[in-house]
Coordinates of C-alpha atoms and ligand atoms in Angstrom, one line a residue:
M586 CA 0.0 0.0 0.0
D587 CA 1.4 3.3 -1.0
T588 CA 1.5 5.8 1.9
T589 CA 3.8 8.4 0.2
P590 CA 0.9 10.8 -0.5
F591 CA 0.6 11.1 3.3
I592 CA 4.2 12.1 4.0
A593 CA 4.4 15.8 4.5
T594 CA 7.6 17.8 4.2
T595 CA 8.8 20.3 6.8
A596 CA 8.0 24.0 6.7
I597 CA 8.9 27.1 8.7
P598 CA 7.2 26.7 12.0
I599 CA 4.4 29.0 13.1
K600 CA 2.7 29.6 16.5
Y601 CA -0.8 28.1 16.2
T602 CA -3.7 27.1 18.5
T603 CA -6.6 25.0 17.4
T604 CA -9.6 23.2 18.9
W605 CA -11.5 20.3 17.4
E606 CA -14.5 18.2 18.6
A607 CA -14.6 14.6 17.3
P608 CA -17.5 12.2 18.0
S609 CA -17.4 8.6 19.1
N610 CA -18.8 6.0 16.6
I611 CA -20.6 2.7 16.9
A612 CA -19.7 0.0 14.4
L613 CA -22.4 -2.0 12.7
I614 CA -19.9 -4.2 10.8
K615 CA -17.2 -4.8 13.4
Y616 CA -13.4 -4.4 13.1
W617 CA -11.8 -7.2 15.1
G618 CA -8.4 -8.3 14.0
K619 CA -5.6 -6.2 12.6
Y620 CA -2.0 -6.4 11.3
E621 CA 0.9 -3.9 11.3
P622 CA 0.7 -0.9 10.9
Q623 CA -2.8 -0.7 12.3
L624 CA -4.4 -2.2 9.2
P625 CA -7.8 -4.0 9.4
K626 CA -8.2 -7.7 8.6
N627 CA -11.8 -6.9 7.4
P628 CA -13.7 -3.8 6.3
S629 CA -16.0 -2.1 8.9
L630 CA -18.8 0.3 8.8
S631 CA -20.1 2.6 11.6
F632 CA -22.6 5.3 12.6
T633 CA -20.8 8.5 13.6
L634 CA -22.4 9.7 16.9
T635 CA -23.2 13.2 18.1
S636 CA -23.2 13.6 21.9
S637 CA -20.4 11.3 22.9
K638 CA -17.4 13.3 21.9
T639 CA -13.9 14.5 22.8
K640 CA -12.9 18.2 22.6
T641 CA -9.1 18.7 22.1
K642 CA -7.2 21.9 22.0
V643 CA -3.5 22.0 20.9
I644 CA -1.2 24.9 21.4
F645 CA 1.7 24.5 19.0
T646 CA 4.8 26.6 19.9
P647 CA 7.9 26.4 17.7
H648 CA 11.0 25.1 19.4
T649 CA 14.6 24.2 18.3
K650 CA 15.0 20.9 20.3
N651 CA 14.3 18.8 17.2
E652 CA 12.4 16.2 19.2
I653 CA 8.8 15.2 20.0
D654 CA 7.8 17.2 23.0
F655 CA 4.3 17.4 24.4
E656 CA 2.3 18.0 27.6
F657 CA -1.1 16.4 28.1
Y658 CA -4.0 17.7 30.2
F659 CA -7.3 15.8 30.6
H660 CA -10.1 17.9 32.1
G661 CA -7.5 20.4 33.2
E662 CA -5.2 17.9 35.0
T663 CA -1.9 16.4 33.9
K664 CA -2.3 12.7 33.3
P665 CA 1.0 10.8 33.3
D666 CA -0.7 7.5 32.6
F667 CA -1.9 8.7 29.2
K668 CA 1.7 9.7 28.1
P669 CA 2.9 6.3 26.9
K670 CA -0.1 5.8 24.6
L671 CA 0.4 9.3 23.2
S672 CA 4.2 8.7 22.8
K673 CA 3.4 5.5 20.9
F674 CA 1.0 7.4 18.7
F675 CA 3.6 10.1 17.9
D676 CA 6.2 7.4 17.2
R677 CA 3.8 5.8 14.7
I678 CA 3.0 9.1 12.9
H679 CA 6.1 11.3 12.9
N680 CA 7.3 10.1 9.5
Y681 CA 4.0 11.4 8.0
I682 CA 4.3 14.8 9.8
P683 CA 8.0 15.5 10.1
W684 CA 7.3 19.1 11.0
I685 CA 6.2 17.8 14.4
F686 CA 9.9 17.9 15.6
K687 CA 9.9 21.7 15.4
Y688 CA 7.1 22.1 17.9
H689 CA 6.2 21.9 21.6
L690 CA 2.6 20.7 21.9
E691 CA 0.4 21.6 24.8
I692 CA -2.7 19.3 24.5
H693 CA -5.9 19.8 26.5
S694 CA -8.6 17.2 26.1
E695 CA -12.0 16.6 27.6
N696 CA -14.8 14.1 27.0
S697 CA -18.5 14.9 27.0
F698 CA -19.4 11.5 28.5
P699 CA -18.8 10.6 32.1
H700 CA -15.4 9.2 32.9
S701 CA -15.6 5.4 33.7
S702 CA -18.9 5.0 31.8
G703 CA -17.4 2.0 30.0
I704 CA -17.5 4.1 26.8
A705 CA -14.3 3.8 24.9
S706 CA -12.8 7.2 24.3
S707 CA -9.9 6.2 22.1
A708 CA -11.9 6.7 18.8
S709 CA -13.0 10.2 19.6
S710 CA -9.8 11.3 21.4
M711 CA -7.4 10.1 18.7
A712 CA -9.7 11.6 16.0
A713 CA -9.8 15.0 17.7
L714 CA -6.0 15.1 18.2
S715 CA -5.4 14.0 14.6
L716 CA -7.7 16.8 13.4
C717 CA -5.7 19.4 15.3
L718 CA -2.4 18.0 13.8
T719 CA -3.9 18.0 10.3
D720 CA -5.3 21.5 10.8
L721 CA -1.8 22.8 11.6
E722 CA -0.5 21.0 8.5
Q723 CA -3.1 22.7 6.4
Q724 CA -1.9 26.1 7.7
L725 CA 1.6 25.1 6.8
F726 CA 0.6 23.8 3.3
P727 CA -2.5 25.8 2.3
E728 CA -2.9 24.0 -1.0
M729 CA -4.2 20.9 1.0
D730 CA -7.9 20.5 -0.2
Q731 CA -10.8 19.5 2.1
A732 CA -11.0 15.9 0.7
F733 CA -7.4 15.3 1.4
F734 CA -7.7 17.0 4.8
S735 CA -10.3 14.4 5.9
Q736 CA -8.3 11.6 4.5
K737 CA -5.1 12.6 6.3
A738 CA -6.9 13.2 9.6
S739 CA -8.5 9.7 9.3
F740 CA -5.1 8.2 8.3
L741 CA -3.4 9.6 11.3
A742 CA -6.3 8.7 13.6
R743 CA -6.2 5.1 12.4
L744 CA -2.6 4.9 13.6
G745 CA -3.8 6.0 17.1
S746 CA -6.7 3.6 17.3
G747 CA -8.2 1.7 14.3
S748 CA -11.8 2.7 15.0
A749 CA -10.8 6.4 15.3
A750 CA -10.3 6.4 11.5
R751 CA -14.2 6.3 11.3
S752 CA -14.7 9.3 13.7
I753 CA -13.7 12.1 11.3
Q754 CA -16.7 12.3 9.0
G755 CA -20.4 11.2 9.2
P756 CA -23.1 10.1 9.2
V757 CA -21.9 6.6 8.2
T758 CA -18.3 5.7 7.4
L759 CA -16.5 2.7 6.0
W760 CA -13.0 1.7 6.7
G761 CA -11.2 -1.0 4.9
K762 CA -10.9 -2.0 1.3
N763 CA -14.1 -3.6 0.0
E764 CA -15.8 -4.5 -3.2
I765 CA -18.6 -2.1 -3.0
H766 CA -17.0 1.3 -2.5
K767 CA -14.3 1.7 -5.1
N768 CA -12.6 4.6 -3.2
S769 CA -12.4 2.5 0.0
S770 CA -9.1 2.0 1.7
D771 CA -7.4 0.2 4.5
L772 CA -5.4 3.4 5.3
F773 CA -8.4 5.7 6.1
A774 CA -12.2 5.7 6.3
V775 CA -14.5 7.2 3.7
P776 CA -18.1 8.5 4.0
F777 CA -20.8 6.1 2.9
G778 CA -21.9 8.6 0.2
T779 CA -25.1 10.3 -0.9
S780 CA -27.1 7.0 -1.5
L781 CA -27.6 6.6 2.3
N782 CA -31.3 6.2 3.1
P783 CA -32.6 9.2 5.1
V784 CA -33.9 7.0 7.9
F785 CA -30.3 6.3 8.9
K786 CA -29.3 10.0 9.0
E787 CA -31.5 10.4 12.1
Y788 CA -31.0 7.0 13.6
Q789 CA -30.9 7.0 17.4
D790 CA -28.4 5.2 19.7
T791 CA -29.2 4.9 23.4
I792 CA -26.2 3.5 25.3
L793 CA -27.3 1.4 28.3
L794 CA -24.5 1.5 30.9
V795 CA -24.5 -2.1 32.1
D796 CA -21.0 -2.0 33.5
K797 CA -19.1 1.2 34.0
G798 CA -15.9 -0.4 35.2
S799 CA -12.8 -0.8 33.0
K800 CA -12.7 -3.9 30.8
S801 CA -10.9 -7.1 31.8
V802 CA -9.4 -7.4 28.2
S803 CA -8.6 -4.3 26.1
S804 CA -9.6 -4.0 22.5
T805 CA -5.9 -4.2 21.5
Q806 CA -5.5 -7.5 23.4
G807 CA -8.7 -8.8 21.8
H808 CA -7.5 -7.9 18.3
N809 CA -4.2 -9.7 19.0
L810 CA -6.1 -12.9 20.0
M811 CA -7.4 -13.1 16.5
H812 CA -3.9 -14.2 15.4
G813 CA -4.0 -17.9 15.3
H814 CA -7.7 -17.9 16.2
P815 CA -9.3 -21.1 14.7
F816 CA -12.3 -19.2 13.3
A817 CA -10.4 -16.0 12.3
E818 CA -10.4 -16.4 8.5
N819 CA -14.1 -17.3 8.4
R820 CA -14.9 -14.3 10.6
F821 CA -13.0 -11.9 8.3
Q822 CA -14.9 -13.4 5.3
Q823 CA -18.2 -13.2 7.2
A824 CA -17.6 -9.5 8.0
S825 CA -17.0 -8.8 4.3
T826 CA -20.1 -10.8 3.3
N827 CA -22.2 -9.0 5.9
L828 CA -20.9 -5.6 4.6
N829 CA -21.8 -6.5 1.0
A830 CA -25.3 -7.4 2.3
L831 CA -25.7 -4.3 4.5
V832 CA -24.8 -1.7 1.9
P833 CA -28.0 -2.1 -0.2
I834 CA -29.9 -2.1 3.0
M835 CA -28.4 1.2 4.1
E836 CA -29.6 2.5 0.7
S837 CA -33.1 1.0 0.7
G838 CA -33.9 1.4 4.5
A839 CA -35.1 -2.2 4.8
L840 CA -35.2 -2.3 8.6
E841 CA -35.9 -6.0 9.2
D842 CA -32.8 -6.9 7.2
F843 CA -30.8 -4.2 8.9
I844 CA -31.7 -5.6 12.3
H845 CA -30.8 -9.1 11.4
L846 CA -27.3 -8.1 10.1
V847 CA -26.5 -5.7 12.9
E848 CA -27.4 -8.2 15.7
L849 CA -25.6 -11.0 13.8
E850 CA -22.4 -8.8 13.7
A851 CA -22.6 -7.9 17.4
L852 CA -23.0 -11.6 18.5
S853 CA -20.3 -12.8 16.0
L854 CA -17.9 -10.3 17.6
H855 CA -18.6 -11.7 21.0
A856 CA -18.4 -15.2 19.7
M857 CA -14.8 -14.5 18.7
M858 CA -14.1 -13.4 22.3
L859 CA -15.7 -16.6 23.7
T860 CA -13.6 -18.8 21.4
S861 CA -10.2 -17.0 21.7
S862 CA -7.4 -18.7 23.6
P863 CA -7.3 -17.5 26.3
Y864 CA -11.1 -17.1 26.1
F865 CA -12.9 -14.2 27.7
I866 CA -16.4 -12.8 28.2
L867 CA -17.1 -9.1 28.2
M868 CA -20.9 -9.4 28.3
Q869 CA -22.5 -9.4 31.8
P870 CA -25.7 -11.2 32.9
N871 CA -27.6 -7.9 32.5
T872 CA -26.3 -7.6 28.9
L873 CA -28.1 -10.9 28.1
A874 CA -31.2 -9.9 30.1
I875 CA -31.5 -6.8 28.0
I876 CA -31.1 -8.7 24.7
Q877 CA -33.9 -11.0 25.8
K878 CA -36.1 -8.0 26.6
I879 CA -35.4 -6.4 23.3
W880 CA -36.3 -9.6 21.4
E881 CA -39.6 -9.9 23.4
F882 CA -40.4 -6.3 22.8
R883 CA -39.8 -6.6 19.1
K884 CA -42.0 -9.7 18.9
E885 CA -44.8 -8.1 20.7
T886 CA -44.8 -4.6 19.1
S887 CA -43.0 -5.0 15.8
V888 CA -41.2 -1.8 16.6
P889 CA -37.8 -1.9 14.8
L890 CA -35.6 -1.7 17.9
C891 CA -32.3 -3.6 17.8
F892 CA -29.0 -3.8 19.7
T893 CA -25.3 -3.8 19.0
L894 CA -22.4 -4.3 21.3
D895 CA -18.8 -3.0 21.2
A896 CA -16.0 -4.6 23.2
G897 CA -17.7 -4.3 26.5
A898 CA -20.9 -5.1 28.5
N899 CA -22.8 -1.9 27.5
V900 CA -25.7 -2.3 25.0
H901 CA -26.3 0.2 22.2
L902 CA -29.9 0.4 21.3
L903 CA -30.5 1.4 17.7
Y904 CA -33.8 2.7 16.4
P905 CA -35.4 5.2 13.9
N906 CA -36.2 8.7 15.1
Q907 CA -39.9 8.2 14.5
N908 CA -40.1 5.5 17.2
I909 CA -38.5 7.6 19.9
E910 CA -41.6 7.9 22.1
V911 CA -42.5 4.3 22.6
I912 CA -38.8 3.2 22.9
H913 CA -38.0 5.8 25.5
S914 CA -40.8 4.6 27.8
F915 CA -39.7 1.0 27.2
I916 CA -36.1 1.9 28.2
K917 CA -37.2 3.8 31.2
E918 CA -39.6 1.2 32.5
E919 CA -38.2 -2.1 31.3
L920 CA -34.5 -1.7 30.6
S921 CA -33.1 0.8 33.0
P922 CA -33.3 -1.6 36.0
Y923 CA -30.5 -3.6 34.2
C924 CA -28.2 -0.6 34.0
Q925 CA -25.7 0.5 36.7
N926 CA -27.5 3.2 38.8
R927 CA -30.2 3.0 36.1
Q928 CA -27.9 5.1 33.9
Y929 CA -28.1 5.4 30.1
L930 CA -27.1 8.0 27.5
F931 CA -29.0 9.3 24.6
D932 CA -27.1 9.7 21.4
A933 CA -27.9 9.8 17.7
V934 CA -26.2 9.7 14.3
G935 CA -24.2 12.8 13.5
T936 CA -22.4 14.5 10.7
G937 CA -18.8 14.3 12.0
A938 CA -16.0 16.3 13.7
K939 CA -16.1 20.1 13.9
K940 CA -13.6 22.8 14.5
V941 CA -14.6 24.8 17.6
Ligands
DP6_220 C1 -15.2 -3.9 19.0 O1 -10.3 0.6 17.5 O2 -10.5 0.2 20.0 O3 -15.2 -1.5 18.9 O4 -7.1 -0.3 16.9 O5 -6.4 -1.5 19.0 O6 -7.3 0.8 19.1 P1 -7.4 -0.5 18.4 O7 -8.8 -1.1 18.6 P2 -10.2 -0.3 18.6 O8 -11.2 -1.6 18.3 C2 -12.5 -1.4 18.2 C3 -13.2 -2.7 18.2 C4 -14.7 -2.6 18.3 C5 -15.3 -2.7 16.9 C6 -15.3 -1.5 16.0 O9 -15.4 -0.4 16.5 O10 -15.3 -1.7 14.8

């Protein structure tokens, strides 16, 4: 894969401050399994969210040390524990942004969602930081057009966390080379395009907080367990097949078929965890209780409510905007008892990251 278009040159440093807000995303077709450098074993597709987001400000000050030099503040406090992850990120990306050696970076980041809600912040945080870096690069090289701006931000974000590549644009993005989108790539995510059915532009995602603690196995460890996994090759094939089936559904808005594929993907992801060696389970008893309740509700009412899961115990409820009322009362009355402190977060499909 040719990454040379993403290698910038150096330029005379300027003092610059910029702030970006990037949303989280929820995958419908799951990325699970990768190889160096942060390339996916199968294509994935996600809804970009609105309310769950990270806001990051970077103050770039020219220096002459010729090294990577940054300070990081999370909600106003220094966080030494976050430094190794960021150092690794800068190590992975400095070849593509060689101008970085000429700056001191003061990074201030905050999440809109409560800390320890079990919501992964790596996608939104890596996307927001990558956008700040790409923004400075565009100031240094003003000929950079908007399409390349989004691609480069997604390319850099991917090197921080795979799913972050999908948090730059909206409302639906695709990451990974696939048969259907001819401009798709393993290096960055692309928007689904104009053929997306309008129902999905307003789709709702309510996140049921089943377990707010930190996960027993991180996503990165889980991805690694796909190496040598007995079902890995079939799983990667299944994800591609499911994507090929989902794309026409995203265009037509056939919700029954949508529900079938989305729930199949969620359970297939967790099936990979159950059958890894060592095996692990991220679902909790309440995750399963909620799934049962959703299935009963759907059978009784025919309301198109479905679920997906990421690498954790929380349940994402997905439903059309027009069914909000009945679903909100169902959540409050029937599902909230299964949530920690009865907590859940309303979110919805959004249009992507924004400069503040
Ligand atoms: C289950 O993007 O968090 O949410 O690339 O190691 O940072 P790294 O992993 P990450 O994995 C996300 C896994 C997932 C599915 C998905 O978002 O597609």
